[in-house]
Amino acid sequence: MPVIQDFSKSARMDYSVESIKKWLKSTGKDRNWLAEKLYVSKSTVDNWLAPSTPTPIPKSKAAFIHSLMEQSQTVESKKVNYDDVLTFSVRLTPEEWKALLPPHVDPKDYAAAEKYIRNLLQSIVDSTPPMPRPQEPDNNA
C-alpha cells in the first residue's frame, strides 16, 4: 500500500491512499468534493486513489489533503460545550419561574433559581438528538 510522506505536525495520522479513501467515506465526502478543494479534475483524484499503481500525489496537494484530514479529526474529537456554542436569553414571567422551579428553590434567590433553570435547559439540550445532516452520495470513495 503506497504511503504519502507525512508533511503534518502530527505523525500519528495515517496518510496512505487507503486511509484517504476511508477518510472521505467517514466524512461523507466524495472524490468530486476533494477534486474541487484541490482545484484538480476528478479523474486526477481517481488516478491518485487508484487501487493498483496509483499516480503519486504532488507534495503541495498531499500537504493540503493532510490539513483537511487533520481539520476533520480535530472537529470530530472536540467535546461540545453548549455554553461556548449557543447563548440566548430566556425571559420568564414570575408565574413561569414559579411553575418551573421546584419547591426547594427560592425564586427570590436569583443565583440558585438561574442555576436550576440553566441546568434544566442544558439537560433538555443534552437529551435532544442532533438534527440529521443530509449525506452526499458516496459513489467514488
Short mmCIF file of N, CA and C in Angstrom, two decimals:
data_model
loop_
_atom_site.label_atom_id
_atom_site.label_comp_id
_atom_site.label_asym_id
_atom_site.label_seq_id
_atom_site.Cartn_x
_atom_site.Cartn_y
_atom_site.Cartn_z
N MET A 1 0.85 -1.17 0.00
CA MET A 1 0.00 0.00 0.00
C MET A 1 0.90 1.24 0.00
N PRO A 2 0.80 2.10 -1.02
CA PRO A 2 1.64 3.29 -1.07
C PRO A 2 1.29 4.24 0.07
N VAL A 3 2.28 4.85 0.65
CA VAL A 3 2.08 5.81 1.73
C VAL A 3 2.63 7.15 1.28
N ILE A 4 1.83 8.19 1.50
CA ILE A 4 2.23 9.54 1.16
C ILE A 4 3.08 10.07 2.30
N GLN A 5 4.14 10.77 1.97
CA GLN A 5 5.02 11.32 3.01
C GLN A 5 4.22 12.24 3.91
N ASP A 6 4.44 12.15 5.20
CA ASP A 6 3.71 12.94 6.18
C ASP A 6 4.33 14.32 6.31
N PHE A 7 3.57 15.36 5.90
CA PHE A 7 4.05 16.73 5.99
C PHE A 7 3.44 17.47 7.16
N SER A 8 2.54 16.82 7.90
CA SER A 8 1.87 17.49 9.01
C SER A 8 2.74 17.44 10.26
N LYS A 9 2.29 18.17 11.27
CA LYS A 9 2.99 18.17 12.55
C LYS A 9 2.73 16.88 13.31
N SER A 10 1.57 16.26 13.04
CA SER A 10 1.22 15.05 13.76
C SER A 10 1.57 13.83 12.94
N ALA A 11 2.45 13.00 13.48
CA ALA A 11 2.84 11.79 12.77
C ALA A 11 1.92 10.63 13.13
N ARG A 12 0.93 10.86 13.95
CA ARG A 12 0.03 9.79 14.38
C ARG A 12 -0.97 9.41 13.30
N MET A 13 -1.30 10.28 12.39
CA MET A 13 -2.33 10.01 11.41
C MET A 13 -1.76 9.29 10.19
N ASP A 14 -2.51 8.30 9.70
CA ASP A 14 -2.11 7.51 8.55
C ASP A 14 -2.54 8.25 7.27
N TYR A 15 -1.59 8.44 6.36
CA TYR A 15 -1.88 9.16 5.12
C TYR A 15 -1.76 8.27 3.89
N SER A 16 -1.99 6.98 4.04
CA SER A 16 -1.94 6.09 2.90
C SER A 16 -3.14 6.38 1.99
N VAL A 17 -3.04 5.92 0.76
CA VAL A 17 -4.14 6.09 -0.19
C VAL A 17 -5.40 5.46 0.39
N GLU A 18 -5.24 4.30 1.01
CA GLU A 18 -6.40 3.62 1.61
C GLU A 18 -7.02 4.46 2.73
N SER A 19 -6.17 5.10 3.52
CA SER A 19 -6.70 5.92 4.63
C SER A 19 -7.41 7.16 4.09
N ILE A 20 -6.94 7.70 2.98
CA ILE A 20 -7.62 8.85 2.38
C ILE A 20 -9.01 8.42 1.90
N LYS A 21 -9.10 7.25 1.30
CA LYS A 21 -10.40 6.74 0.86
C LYS A 21 -11.34 6.55 2.05
N LYS A 22 -10.82 5.94 3.13
CA LYS A 22 -11.63 5.73 4.33
C LYS A 22 -12.06 7.06 4.93
N TRP A 23 -11.13 8.03 4.93
CA TRP A 23 -11.45 9.36 5.48
C TRP A 23 -12.57 10.01 4.67
N LEU A 24 -12.48 9.94 3.34
CA LEU A 24 -13.55 10.51 2.51
C LEU A 24 -14.89 9.87 2.86
N LYS A 25 -14.89 8.56 2.97
CA LYS A 25 -16.14 7.85 3.26
C LYS A 25 -16.67 8.22 4.64
N SER A 26 -15.79 8.26 5.64
CA SER A 26 -16.23 8.54 7.01
C SER A 26 -16.73 9.97 7.19
N THR A 27 -16.26 10.88 6.35
CA THR A 27 -16.71 12.27 6.46
C THR A 27 -17.86 12.58 5.50
N GLY A 28 -18.29 11.56 4.74
CA GLY A 28 -19.41 11.77 3.83
C GLY A 28 -19.04 12.58 2.59
N LYS A 29 -17.76 12.61 2.28
CA LYS A 29 -17.28 13.36 1.11
C LYS A 29 -16.95 12.38 -0.01
N ASP A 30 -16.91 12.89 -1.24
CA ASP A 30 -16.54 12.03 -2.35
C ASP A 30 -15.36 12.63 -3.11
N ARG A 31 -14.96 11.95 -4.15
CA ARG A 31 -13.80 12.38 -4.92
C ARG A 31 -14.06 13.69 -5.66
N ASN A 32 -15.30 13.93 -6.05
CA ASN A 32 -15.63 15.23 -6.67
C ASN A 32 -15.36 16.38 -5.71
N TRP A 33 -15.77 16.19 -4.46
CA TRP A 33 -15.56 17.22 -3.44
C TRP A 33 -14.06 17.47 -3.26
N LEU A 34 -13.28 16.38 -3.16
CA LEU A 34 -11.84 16.53 -2.97
C LEU A 34 -11.21 17.22 -4.17
N ALA A 35 -11.64 16.86 -5.38
CA ALA A 35 -11.11 17.49 -6.59
C ALA A 35 -11.38 19.00 -6.57
N GLU A 36 -12.59 19.39 -6.16
CA GLU A 36 -12.92 20.82 -6.09
C GLU A 36 -12.04 21.54 -5.07
N LYS A 37 -11.83 20.91 -3.92
CA LYS A 37 -10.98 21.52 -2.88
C LYS A 37 -9.55 21.70 -3.36
N LEU A 38 -9.07 20.76 -4.18
CA LEU A 38 -7.68 20.78 -4.63
C LEU A 38 -7.49 21.48 -5.98
N TYR A 39 -8.59 21.94 -6.59
CA TYR A 39 -8.54 22.59 -7.90
C TYR A 39 -7.91 21.68 -8.96
N VAL A 40 -8.36 20.42 -8.94
CA VAL A 40 -7.94 19.45 -9.96
C VAL A 40 -9.19 18.75 -10.46
N SER A 41 -9.03 17.96 -11.53
CA SER A 41 -10.18 17.22 -12.06
C SER A 41 -10.42 15.97 -11.20
N LYS A 42 -11.64 15.46 -11.30
CA LYS A 42 -11.97 14.23 -10.58
C LYS A 42 -11.11 13.08 -11.10
N SER A 43 -10.82 13.06 -12.39
CA SER A 43 -10.00 11.97 -12.93
C SER A 43 -8.58 12.00 -12.34
N THR A 44 -8.09 13.18 -12.02
CA THR A 44 -6.78 13.28 -11.36
C THR A 44 -6.84 12.62 -9.98
N VAL A 45 -7.90 12.94 -9.23
CA VAL A 45 -8.06 12.32 -7.91
C VAL A 45 -8.23 10.81 -8.06
N ASP A 46 -9.00 10.38 -9.07
CA ASP A 46 -9.16 8.95 -9.32
C ASP A 46 -7.81 8.28 -9.56
N ASN A 47 -6.94 8.93 -10.33
CA ASN A 47 -5.61 8.37 -10.60
C ASN A 47 -4.78 8.28 -9.32
N TRP A 48 -4.88 9.29 -8.45
CA TRP A 48 -4.14 9.27 -7.19
C TRP A 48 -4.60 8.13 -6.29
N LEU A 49 -5.92 7.86 -6.31
CA LEU A 49 -6.51 6.89 -5.40
C LEU A 49 -6.77 5.54 -6.06
N ALA A 50 -6.15 5.31 -7.20
CA ALA A 50 -6.33 4.05 -7.92
C ALA A 50 -5.91 2.87 -7.03
N PRO A 51 -6.69 1.78 -7.05
CA PRO A 51 -6.37 0.65 -6.19
C PRO A 51 -5.02 -0.01 -6.50
N SER A 52 -4.67 -0.09 -7.75
CA SER A 52 -3.35 -0.64 -8.11
C SER A 52 -2.57 0.46 -8.80
N THR A 53 -1.33 0.56 -8.61
CA THR A 53 -0.43 1.56 -9.21
C THR A 53 -1.00 2.98 -9.25
N PRO A 54 -1.25 3.57 -8.08
CA PRO A 54 -1.74 4.95 -8.08
C PRO A 54 -0.66 5.92 -8.55
N THR A 55 -1.10 7.04 -9.15
CA THR A 55 -0.20 8.12 -9.52
C THR A 55 0.22 8.84 -8.24
N PRO A 56 1.50 9.15 -8.06
CA PRO A 56 1.91 9.87 -6.84
C PRO A 56 1.21 11.22 -6.72
N ILE A 57 0.82 11.56 -5.50
CA ILE A 57 0.17 12.84 -5.24
C ILE A 57 1.25 13.90 -5.07
N PRO A 58 1.16 15.02 -5.81
CA PRO A 58 2.17 16.09 -5.65
C PRO A 58 2.24 16.54 -4.19
N LYS A 59 3.44 16.94 -3.77
CA LYS A 59 3.66 17.31 -2.37
C LYS A 59 2.70 18.39 -1.88
N SER A 60 2.47 19.41 -2.69
CA SER A 60 1.60 20.51 -2.24
C SER A 60 0.16 20.02 -2.06
N LYS A 61 -0.29 19.13 -2.95
CA LYS A 61 -1.66 18.60 -2.84
C LYS A 61 -1.76 17.64 -1.66
N ALA A 62 -0.72 16.83 -1.46
CA ALA A 62 -0.70 15.90 -0.32
C ALA A 62 -0.75 16.68 0.99
N ALA A 63 0.00 17.77 1.06
CA ALA A 63 0.00 18.59 2.28
C ALA A 63 -1.38 19.16 2.54
N PHE A 64 -2.07 19.57 1.47
CA PHE A 64 -3.42 20.12 1.64
C PHE A 64 -4.40 19.03 2.08
N ILE A 65 -4.28 17.84 1.50
CA ILE A 65 -5.13 16.72 1.92
C ILE A 65 -4.90 16.43 3.40
N HIS A 66 -3.64 16.44 3.81
CA HIS A 66 -3.29 16.20 5.22
C HIS A 66 -3.98 17.23 6.12
N SER A 67 -3.94 18.49 5.69
CA SER A 67 -4.56 19.54 6.53
C SER A 67 -6.07 19.33 6.61
N LEU A 68 -6.70 18.92 5.51
CA LEU A 68 -8.14 18.64 5.54
C LEU A 68 -8.44 17.48 6.48
N MET A 69 -7.61 16.46 6.43
CA MET A 69 -7.80 15.30 7.32
C MET A 69 -7.62 15.69 8.78
N GLU A 70 -6.60 16.49 9.05
CA GLU A 70 -6.35 16.95 10.43
C GLU A 70 -7.52 17.79 10.94
N GLN A 71 -8.02 18.69 10.10
CA GLN A 71 -9.14 19.55 10.50
C GLN A 71 -10.35 18.71 10.84
N SER A 72 -10.66 17.73 10.02
CA SER A 72 -11.84 16.91 10.30
C SER A 72 -11.65 16.09 11.56
N GLN A 73 -10.43 15.62 11.82
CA GLN A 73 -10.16 14.87 13.05
C GLN A 73 -10.33 15.77 14.26
N THR A 74 -9.86 17.01 14.18
CA THR A 74 -9.97 17.95 15.28
C THR A 74 -11.43 18.24 15.59
N VAL A 75 -12.23 18.46 14.55
CA VAL A 75 -13.65 18.77 14.75
C VAL A 75 -14.37 17.59 15.37
N GLU A 76 -14.09 16.37 14.91
CA GLU A 76 -14.76 15.20 15.43
C GLU A 76 -14.39 14.90 16.87
N SER A 77 -13.16 15.20 17.27
CA SER A 77 -12.71 14.82 18.60
C SER A 77 -13.06 15.85 19.68
N LYS A 78 -13.52 17.01 19.30
CA LYS A 78 -13.85 18.03 20.30
C LYS A 78 -15.18 17.71 20.96
N LYS A 79 -15.22 17.80 22.28
CA LYS A 79 -16.47 17.66 23.01
C LYS A 79 -17.15 19.02 22.99
N VAL A 80 -18.43 19.02 22.73
CA VAL A 80 -19.16 20.27 22.60
C VAL A 80 -19.56 20.78 23.97
N ASN A 81 -19.20 22.03 24.25
CA ASN A 81 -19.67 22.72 25.43
C ASN A 81 -20.69 23.73 24.94
N TYR A 82 -21.95 23.51 25.27
CA TYR A 82 -23.01 24.35 24.72
C TYR A 82 -22.89 25.81 25.14
N ASP A 83 -22.25 26.08 26.26
CA ASP A 83 -22.06 27.48 26.66
C ASP A 83 -21.15 28.20 25.67
N ASP A 84 -20.20 27.47 25.06
CA ASP A 84 -19.31 28.08 24.07
C ASP A 84 -19.98 28.25 22.72
N VAL A 85 -20.98 27.45 22.45
CA VAL A 85 -21.59 27.42 21.13
C VAL A 85 -22.85 28.26 21.06
N LEU A 86 -23.70 28.14 22.06
CA LEU A 86 -25.02 28.72 21.97
C LEU A 86 -25.36 29.47 23.26
N THR A 87 -25.64 30.72 23.13
CA THR A 87 -26.07 31.52 24.27
C THR A 87 -27.30 32.31 23.85
N PHE A 88 -28.33 32.26 24.66
CA PHE A 88 -29.52 33.04 24.37
C PHE A 88 -30.20 33.42 25.67
N SER A 89 -30.98 34.47 25.60
CA SER A 89 -31.70 34.95 26.78
C SER A 89 -33.08 34.31 26.83
N VAL A 90 -33.49 33.99 28.02
CA VAL A 90 -34.83 33.48 28.24
C VAL A 90 -35.47 34.38 29.29
N ARG A 91 -36.51 35.05 28.91
CA ARG A 91 -37.23 35.92 29.85
C ARG A 91 -38.47 35.19 30.34
N LEU A 92 -38.55 35.03 31.64
CA LEU A 92 -39.67 34.33 32.23
C LEU A 92 -40.48 35.27 33.10
N THR A 93 -41.78 35.11 33.05
CA THR A 93 -42.65 35.87 33.94
C THR A 93 -42.54 35.26 35.33
N PRO A 94 -42.95 35.99 36.36
CA PRO A 94 -42.92 35.42 37.71
C PRO A 94 -43.72 34.11 37.81
N GLU A 95 -44.82 34.01 37.06
CA GLU A 95 -45.62 32.79 37.06
C GLU A 95 -44.84 31.62 36.44
N GLU A 96 -44.09 31.90 35.36
CA GLU A 96 -43.29 30.86 34.71
C GLU A 96 -42.15 30.39 35.62
N TRP A 97 -41.52 31.35 36.31
CA TRP A 97 -40.47 30.98 37.27
C TRP A 97 -41.05 30.02 38.31
N LYS A 98 -42.21 30.39 38.84
CA LYS A 98 -42.84 29.60 39.89
C LYS A 98 -43.20 28.20 39.38
N ALA A 99 -43.68 28.14 38.13
CA ALA A 99 -44.07 26.84 37.56
C ALA A 99 -42.85 25.95 37.31
N LEU A 100 -41.72 26.53 36.93
CA LEU A 100 -40.54 25.74 36.61
C LEU A 100 -39.70 25.36 37.81
N LEU A 101 -39.71 26.20 38.84
CA LEU A 101 -38.84 25.94 39.99
C LEU A 101 -39.47 24.93 40.94
N PRO A 102 -38.69 24.00 41.45
CA PRO A 102 -39.21 23.08 42.45
C PRO A 102 -39.36 23.81 43.79
N PRO A 103 -40.11 23.26 44.69
CA PRO A 103 -40.36 23.94 45.97
C PRO A 103 -39.10 24.26 46.78
N HIS A 104 -38.04 23.45 46.64
CA HIS A 104 -36.84 23.68 47.45
C HIS A 104 -35.97 24.84 46.93
N VAL A 105 -36.30 25.42 45.75
CA VAL A 105 -35.52 26.55 45.23
C VAL A 105 -36.35 27.82 45.42
N ASP A 106 -35.80 28.75 46.17
CA ASP A 106 -36.47 30.03 46.44
C ASP A 106 -36.37 30.93 45.22
N PRO A 107 -37.50 31.34 44.62
CA PRO A 107 -37.46 32.21 43.43
C PRO A 107 -36.81 33.57 43.70
N LYS A 108 -36.70 33.96 44.97
CA LYS A 108 -36.06 35.23 45.29
C LYS A 108 -34.54 35.09 45.35
N ASP A 109 -34.06 33.85 45.43
CA ASP A 109 -32.62 33.58 45.38
C ASP A 109 -32.27 33.45 43.90
N TYR A 110 -32.01 34.60 43.27
CA TYR A 110 -31.84 34.63 41.81
C TYR A 110 -30.71 33.73 41.32
N ALA A 111 -29.62 33.66 42.05
CA ALA A 111 -28.49 32.84 41.62
C ALA A 111 -28.89 31.36 41.61
N ALA A 112 -29.54 30.91 42.67
CA ALA A 112 -29.96 29.50 42.75
C ALA A 112 -31.04 29.19 41.70
N ALA A 113 -31.96 30.13 41.53
CA ALA A 113 -33.03 29.93 40.54
C ALA A 113 -32.47 29.89 39.13
N GLU A 114 -31.56 30.80 38.82
CA GLU A 114 -30.96 30.82 37.48
C GLU A 114 -30.15 29.54 37.24
N LYS A 115 -29.42 29.10 38.25
CA LYS A 115 -28.62 27.88 38.11
C LYS A 115 -29.53 26.68 37.84
N TYR A 116 -30.65 26.60 38.56
CA TYR A 116 -31.56 25.49 38.36
C TYR A 116 -32.14 25.51 36.94
N ILE A 117 -32.60 26.68 36.49
CA ILE A 117 -33.20 26.81 35.16
C ILE A 117 -32.15 26.53 34.08
N ARG A 118 -30.95 27.02 34.28
CA ARG A 118 -29.86 26.77 33.31
C ARG A 118 -29.58 25.28 33.19
N ASN A 119 -29.52 24.58 34.34
CA ASN A 119 -29.30 23.13 34.33
C ASN A 119 -30.47 22.39 33.69
N LEU A 120 -31.67 22.87 33.94
CA LEU A 120 -32.85 22.27 33.34
C LEU A 120 -32.79 22.38 31.82
N LEU A 121 -32.50 23.59 31.32
CA LEU A 121 -32.40 23.79 29.87
C LEU A 121 -31.26 22.97 29.28
N GLN A 122 -30.12 22.90 29.98
CA GLN A 122 -28.99 22.11 29.49
C GLN A 122 -29.36 20.63 29.40
N SER A 123 -30.11 20.13 30.37
CA SER A 123 -30.50 18.72 30.32
C SER A 123 -31.44 18.46 29.15
N ILE A 124 -32.26 19.43 28.80
CA ILE A 124 -33.13 19.28 27.63
C ILE A 124 -32.28 19.24 26.36
N VAL A 125 -31.32 20.14 26.26
CA VAL A 125 -30.43 20.17 25.10
C VAL A 125 -29.64 18.87 25.00
N ASP A 126 -29.10 18.40 26.12
CA ASP A 126 -28.30 17.18 26.12
C ASP A 126 -29.11 15.94 25.73
N SER A 127 -30.39 15.92 26.07
CA SER A 127 -31.20 14.74 25.78
C SER A 127 -31.87 14.80 24.41
N THR A 128 -31.73 15.91 23.71
CA THR A 128 -32.32 16.05 22.39
C THR A 128 -31.32 15.56 21.34
N PRO A 129 -31.71 14.59 20.51
CA PRO A 129 -30.77 14.11 19.50
C PRO A 129 -30.48 15.20 18.46
N PRO A 130 -29.28 15.21 17.90
CA PRO A 130 -28.95 16.22 16.90
C PRO A 130 -29.77 16.01 15.63
N MET A 131 -29.97 17.09 14.91
CA MET A 131 -30.68 17.01 13.64
C MET A 131 -29.83 16.22 12.66
N PRO A 132 -30.43 15.30 11.91
CA PRO A 132 -29.61 14.56 10.94
C PRO A 132 -29.16 15.47 9.82
N ARG A 133 -27.92 15.25 9.38
CA ARG A 133 -27.39 16.02 8.25
C ARG A 133 -27.63 15.25 6.96
N PRO A 134 -27.95 15.95 5.89
CA PRO A 134 -28.09 15.23 4.62
C PRO A 134 -26.74 14.67 4.20
N GLN A 135 -26.73 13.46 3.74
CA GLN A 135 -25.49 12.81 3.30
C GLN A 135 -25.31 13.01 1.82
N GLU A 136 -24.08 13.33 1.41
CA GLU A 136 -23.76 13.39 -0.01
C GLU A 136 -23.57 11.96 -0.50
N PRO A 137 -23.97 11.67 -1.74
CA PRO A 137 -23.74 10.32 -2.24
C PRO A 137 -22.25 9.99 -2.27
N ASP A 138 -21.95 8.77 -1.90
CA ASP A 138 -20.55 8.33 -1.83
C ASP A 138 -20.30 7.32 -2.95
N ASN A 139 -20.23 7.81 -4.18
CA ASN A 139 -20.12 6.94 -5.33
C ASN A 139 -18.70 6.50 -5.62
N ASN A 140 -17.71 7.29 -5.18
CA ASN A 140 -16.34 7.05 -5.65
C ASN A 140 -15.31 6.85 -4.57
N ALA A 141 -15.70 6.93 -3.32
CA ALA A 141 -14.69 6.79 -2.25
C ALA A 141 -14.35 5.36 -2.03
#
